[in-house]
Short mmCIF file of C-alpha atoms and ligand atoms in Angstrom, two decimals:
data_model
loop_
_atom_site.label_atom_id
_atom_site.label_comp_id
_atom_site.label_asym_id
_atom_site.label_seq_id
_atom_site.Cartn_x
_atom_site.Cartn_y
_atom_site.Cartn_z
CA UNK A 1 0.00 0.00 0.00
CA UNK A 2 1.50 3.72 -0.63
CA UNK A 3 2.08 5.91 2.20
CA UNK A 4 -0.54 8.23 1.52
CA UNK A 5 -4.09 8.13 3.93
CA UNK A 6 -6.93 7.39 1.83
CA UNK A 7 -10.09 10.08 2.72
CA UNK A 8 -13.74 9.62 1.31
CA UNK A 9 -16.53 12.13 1.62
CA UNK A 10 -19.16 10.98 3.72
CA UNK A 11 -20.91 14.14 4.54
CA UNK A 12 -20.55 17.06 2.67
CA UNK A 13 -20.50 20.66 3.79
CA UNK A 14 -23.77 21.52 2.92
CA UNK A 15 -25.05 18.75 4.40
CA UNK A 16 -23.07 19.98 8.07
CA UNK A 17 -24.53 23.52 7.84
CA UNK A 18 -28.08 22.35 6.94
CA UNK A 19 -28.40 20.20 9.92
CA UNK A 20 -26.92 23.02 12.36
CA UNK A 21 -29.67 24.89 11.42
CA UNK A 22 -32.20 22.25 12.45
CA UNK A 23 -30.06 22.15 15.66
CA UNK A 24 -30.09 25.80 16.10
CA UNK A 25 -33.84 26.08 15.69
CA UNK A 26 -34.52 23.52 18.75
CA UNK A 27 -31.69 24.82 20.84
CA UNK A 28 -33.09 27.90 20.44
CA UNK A 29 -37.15 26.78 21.41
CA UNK A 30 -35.43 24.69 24.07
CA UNK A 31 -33.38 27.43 25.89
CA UNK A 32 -35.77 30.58 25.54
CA UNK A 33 -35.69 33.24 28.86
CA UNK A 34 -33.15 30.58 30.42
CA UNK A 35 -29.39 31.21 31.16
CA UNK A 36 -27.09 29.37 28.66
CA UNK A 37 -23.17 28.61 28.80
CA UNK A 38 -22.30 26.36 25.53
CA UNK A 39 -18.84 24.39 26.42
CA UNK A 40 -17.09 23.32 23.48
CA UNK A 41 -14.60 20.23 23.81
CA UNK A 42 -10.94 21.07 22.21
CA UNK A 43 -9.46 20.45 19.89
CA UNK A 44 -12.46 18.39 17.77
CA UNK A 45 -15.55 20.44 18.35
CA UNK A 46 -14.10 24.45 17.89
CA UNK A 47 -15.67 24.68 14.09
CA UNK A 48 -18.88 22.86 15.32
CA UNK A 49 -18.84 25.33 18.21
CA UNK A 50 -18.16 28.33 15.99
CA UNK A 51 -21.47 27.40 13.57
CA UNK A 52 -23.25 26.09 15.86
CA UNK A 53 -23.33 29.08 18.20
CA UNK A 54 -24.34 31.21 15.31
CA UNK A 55 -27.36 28.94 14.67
CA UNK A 56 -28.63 29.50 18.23
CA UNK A 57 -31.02 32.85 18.00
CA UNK A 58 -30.62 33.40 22.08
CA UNK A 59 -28.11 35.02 24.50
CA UNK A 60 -25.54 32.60 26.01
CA UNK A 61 -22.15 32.55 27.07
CA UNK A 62 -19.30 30.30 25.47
CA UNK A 63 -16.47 28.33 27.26
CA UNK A 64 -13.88 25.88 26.40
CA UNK A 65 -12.40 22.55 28.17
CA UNK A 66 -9.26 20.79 26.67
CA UNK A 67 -9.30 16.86 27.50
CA UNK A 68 -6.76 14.26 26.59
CA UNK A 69 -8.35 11.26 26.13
CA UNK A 70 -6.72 9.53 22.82
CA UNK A 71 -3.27 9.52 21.93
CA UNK A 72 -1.86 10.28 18.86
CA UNK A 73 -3.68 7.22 17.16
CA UNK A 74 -6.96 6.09 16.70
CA UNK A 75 -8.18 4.55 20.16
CA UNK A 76 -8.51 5.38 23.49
CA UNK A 77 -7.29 3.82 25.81
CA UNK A 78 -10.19 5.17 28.28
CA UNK A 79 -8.19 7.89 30.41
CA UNK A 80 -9.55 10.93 30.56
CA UNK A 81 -7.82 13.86 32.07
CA UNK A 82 -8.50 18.01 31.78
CA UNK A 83 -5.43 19.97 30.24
CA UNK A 84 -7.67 23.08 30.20
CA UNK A 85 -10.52 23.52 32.52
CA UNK A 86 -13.85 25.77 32.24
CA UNK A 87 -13.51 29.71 33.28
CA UNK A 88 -17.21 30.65 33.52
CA UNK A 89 -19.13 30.11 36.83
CA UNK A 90 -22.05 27.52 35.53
CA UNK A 91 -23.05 27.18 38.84
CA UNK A 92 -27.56 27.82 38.17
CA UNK A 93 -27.08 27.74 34.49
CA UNK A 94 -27.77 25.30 31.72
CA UNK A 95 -25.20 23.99 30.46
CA UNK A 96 -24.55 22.44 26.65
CA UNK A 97 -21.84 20.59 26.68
CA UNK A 98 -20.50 20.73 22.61
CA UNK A 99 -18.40 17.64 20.98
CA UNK A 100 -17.26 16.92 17.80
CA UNK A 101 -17.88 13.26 18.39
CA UNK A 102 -18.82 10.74 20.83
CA UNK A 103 -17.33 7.48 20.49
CA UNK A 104 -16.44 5.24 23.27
CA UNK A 105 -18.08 7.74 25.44
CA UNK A 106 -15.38 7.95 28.06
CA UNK A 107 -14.80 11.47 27.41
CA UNK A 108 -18.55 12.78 28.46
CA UNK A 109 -18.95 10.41 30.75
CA UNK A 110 -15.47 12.10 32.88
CA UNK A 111 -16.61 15.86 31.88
CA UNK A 112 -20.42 15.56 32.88
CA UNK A 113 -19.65 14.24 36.37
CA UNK A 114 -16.45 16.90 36.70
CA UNK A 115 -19.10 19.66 35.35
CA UNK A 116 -21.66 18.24 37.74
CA UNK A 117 -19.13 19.53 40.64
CA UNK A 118 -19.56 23.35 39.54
CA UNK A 119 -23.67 22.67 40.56
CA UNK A 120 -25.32 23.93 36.86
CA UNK A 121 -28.72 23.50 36.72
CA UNK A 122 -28.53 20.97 34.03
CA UNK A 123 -26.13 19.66 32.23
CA UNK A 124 -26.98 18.37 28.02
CA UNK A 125 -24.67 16.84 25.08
CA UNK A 126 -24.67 18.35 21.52
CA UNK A 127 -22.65 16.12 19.36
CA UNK A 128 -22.14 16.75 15.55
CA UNK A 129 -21.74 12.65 15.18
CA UNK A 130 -22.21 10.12 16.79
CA UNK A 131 -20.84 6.49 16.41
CA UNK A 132 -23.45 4.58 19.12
CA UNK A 133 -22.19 0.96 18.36
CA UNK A 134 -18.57 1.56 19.52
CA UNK A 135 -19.76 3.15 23.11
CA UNK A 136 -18.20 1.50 26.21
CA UNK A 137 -19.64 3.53 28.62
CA UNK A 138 -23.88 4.57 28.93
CA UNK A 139 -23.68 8.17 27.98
CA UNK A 140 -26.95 10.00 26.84
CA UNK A 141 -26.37 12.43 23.96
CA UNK A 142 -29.13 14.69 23.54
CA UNK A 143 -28.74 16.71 20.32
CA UNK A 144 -27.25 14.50 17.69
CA UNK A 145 -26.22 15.95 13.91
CA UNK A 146 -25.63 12.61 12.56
CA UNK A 147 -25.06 9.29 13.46
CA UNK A 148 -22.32 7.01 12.05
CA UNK A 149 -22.25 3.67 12.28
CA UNK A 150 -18.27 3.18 12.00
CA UNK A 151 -14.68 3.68 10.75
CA UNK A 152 -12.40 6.57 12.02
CA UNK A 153 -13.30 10.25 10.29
CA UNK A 154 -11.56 13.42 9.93
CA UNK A 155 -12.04 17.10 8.68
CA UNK A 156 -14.32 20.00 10.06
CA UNK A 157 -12.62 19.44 13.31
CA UNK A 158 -12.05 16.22 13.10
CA UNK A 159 -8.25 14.66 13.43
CA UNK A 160 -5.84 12.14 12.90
CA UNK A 161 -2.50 13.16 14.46
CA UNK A 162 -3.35 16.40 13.94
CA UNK A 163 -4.18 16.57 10.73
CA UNK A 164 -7.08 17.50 8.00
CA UNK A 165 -8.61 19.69 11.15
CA UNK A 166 -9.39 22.17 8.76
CA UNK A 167 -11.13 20.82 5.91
CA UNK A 168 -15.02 21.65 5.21
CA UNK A 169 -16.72 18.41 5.32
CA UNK A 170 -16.04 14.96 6.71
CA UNK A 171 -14.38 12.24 5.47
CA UNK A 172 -13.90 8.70 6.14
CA UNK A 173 -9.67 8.22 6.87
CA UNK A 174 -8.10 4.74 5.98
CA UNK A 175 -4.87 5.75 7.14
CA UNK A 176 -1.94 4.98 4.61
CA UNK A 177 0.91 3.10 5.28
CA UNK A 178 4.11 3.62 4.27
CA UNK A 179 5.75 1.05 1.73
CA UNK A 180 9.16 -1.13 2.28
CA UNK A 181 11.74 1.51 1.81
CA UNK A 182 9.93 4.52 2.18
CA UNK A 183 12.28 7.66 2.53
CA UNK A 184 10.46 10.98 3.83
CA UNK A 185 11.14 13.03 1.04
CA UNK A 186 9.28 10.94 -0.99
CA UNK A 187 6.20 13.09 0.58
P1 IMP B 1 -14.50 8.82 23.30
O1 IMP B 1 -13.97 9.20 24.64
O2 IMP B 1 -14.06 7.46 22.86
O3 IMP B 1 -16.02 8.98 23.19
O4 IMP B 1 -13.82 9.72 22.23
C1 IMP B 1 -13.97 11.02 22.20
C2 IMP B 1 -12.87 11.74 21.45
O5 IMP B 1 -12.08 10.91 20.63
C3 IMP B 1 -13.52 12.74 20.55
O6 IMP B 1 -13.65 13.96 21.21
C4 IMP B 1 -12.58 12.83 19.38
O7 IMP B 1 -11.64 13.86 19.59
C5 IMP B 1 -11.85 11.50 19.36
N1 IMP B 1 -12.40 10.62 18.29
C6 IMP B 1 -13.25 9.58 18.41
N2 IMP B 1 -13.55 9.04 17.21
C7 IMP B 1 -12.90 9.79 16.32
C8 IMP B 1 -12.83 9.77 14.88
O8 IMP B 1 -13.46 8.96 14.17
N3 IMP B 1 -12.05 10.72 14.30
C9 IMP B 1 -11.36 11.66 15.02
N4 IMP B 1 -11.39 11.73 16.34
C10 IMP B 1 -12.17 10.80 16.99
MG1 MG B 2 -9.13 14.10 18.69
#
């Protein structure tokens, strides 16, 4: 096989900003006259966040949490740790807690009982995808963009080392690997 990861379209752009509107629109009838802090999870979910937010037609404040929970590959090992913890007092709010994507479901299931500490009025899960048949861990996910049955993805967000963050839609990854006598500047 060449060294180079294979990526196929699975949902398109479009398709990502026409369901954040639907999202918006029952955020929105869901949250009216009440006070709302949206937490994005970094890296994965800050260009969910960022169209997301603009979909939601009420007041609210934004925060951010960093979490480590995978390495650099593509499984977790189910440790879950906070690098970056919220700044905002939640404590009598409602809280939407905002993920790229929830897979084994050890990463909401740490942050909702950490979040739980700060005493929010309630605490729900926005996800853009998510991939129900690999969960480890019972995890409800309340606002759902799309589900996914399997395989690793990447773009709008999305990872793999680091990589294809910043591409518009999202794409299933079969990651390349790199042939007998591979030299780097073959790249
Ligand atoms: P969980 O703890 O297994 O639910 O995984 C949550 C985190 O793993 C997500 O926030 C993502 O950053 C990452 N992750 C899970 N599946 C994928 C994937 O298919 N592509 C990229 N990152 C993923
Ligand atoms: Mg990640």
């Amino acid at each position: 096989m060449s060294g180079k990861d294979q990526l196929t379209e699975i949902i398109s752009s479009d398709a990502i900003q026409h369901r954040i509107k639907e999202l918006g629109q029952q955020i929105t009838q869901d949250y009216k006259g009440r006070p709302l802090v949206m937490i994005g999870i970094l890296k994965g979910a800050f260009i969910f966040l960022a169209d997301l937010c603009r979909a939601v037609e009420i007041d609210m404040e934004i925060d951010f949490v960093r979490l480590h929970s995978y390495g650099s590959g593509m499984e977790s090992d189910g440790k879950v740790r906070i690098t970056k913890d919220i700044e905002l007092d939640i404590s009598g709010k409602d809280v939407i807690v905002v993920e790229d994507i929830v897979d084994t479901g050890y990463t909401l299931e740490y942050l909702i009982e950490v979040l739980k500490l700060h005493k929010p009025a309630s605490v729900k899960i926005c996800c853009l995808i998510d991939k129900k048949e690999r969960r480890k861990v019972d995890v409800q996910v309340d606002y759902v963009g799309f589900d996914v049955k399997k395989g690793f993805l990447v773009g709008y967000g999305l990872d793999y080392d680091e990589r294809y963050r910043h591409l518009p839609a999202i794409y299933h990854l079969v990651p390349g690997y790199e042939p007998e006598g591979y030299c780097p500047s073959d790249r």
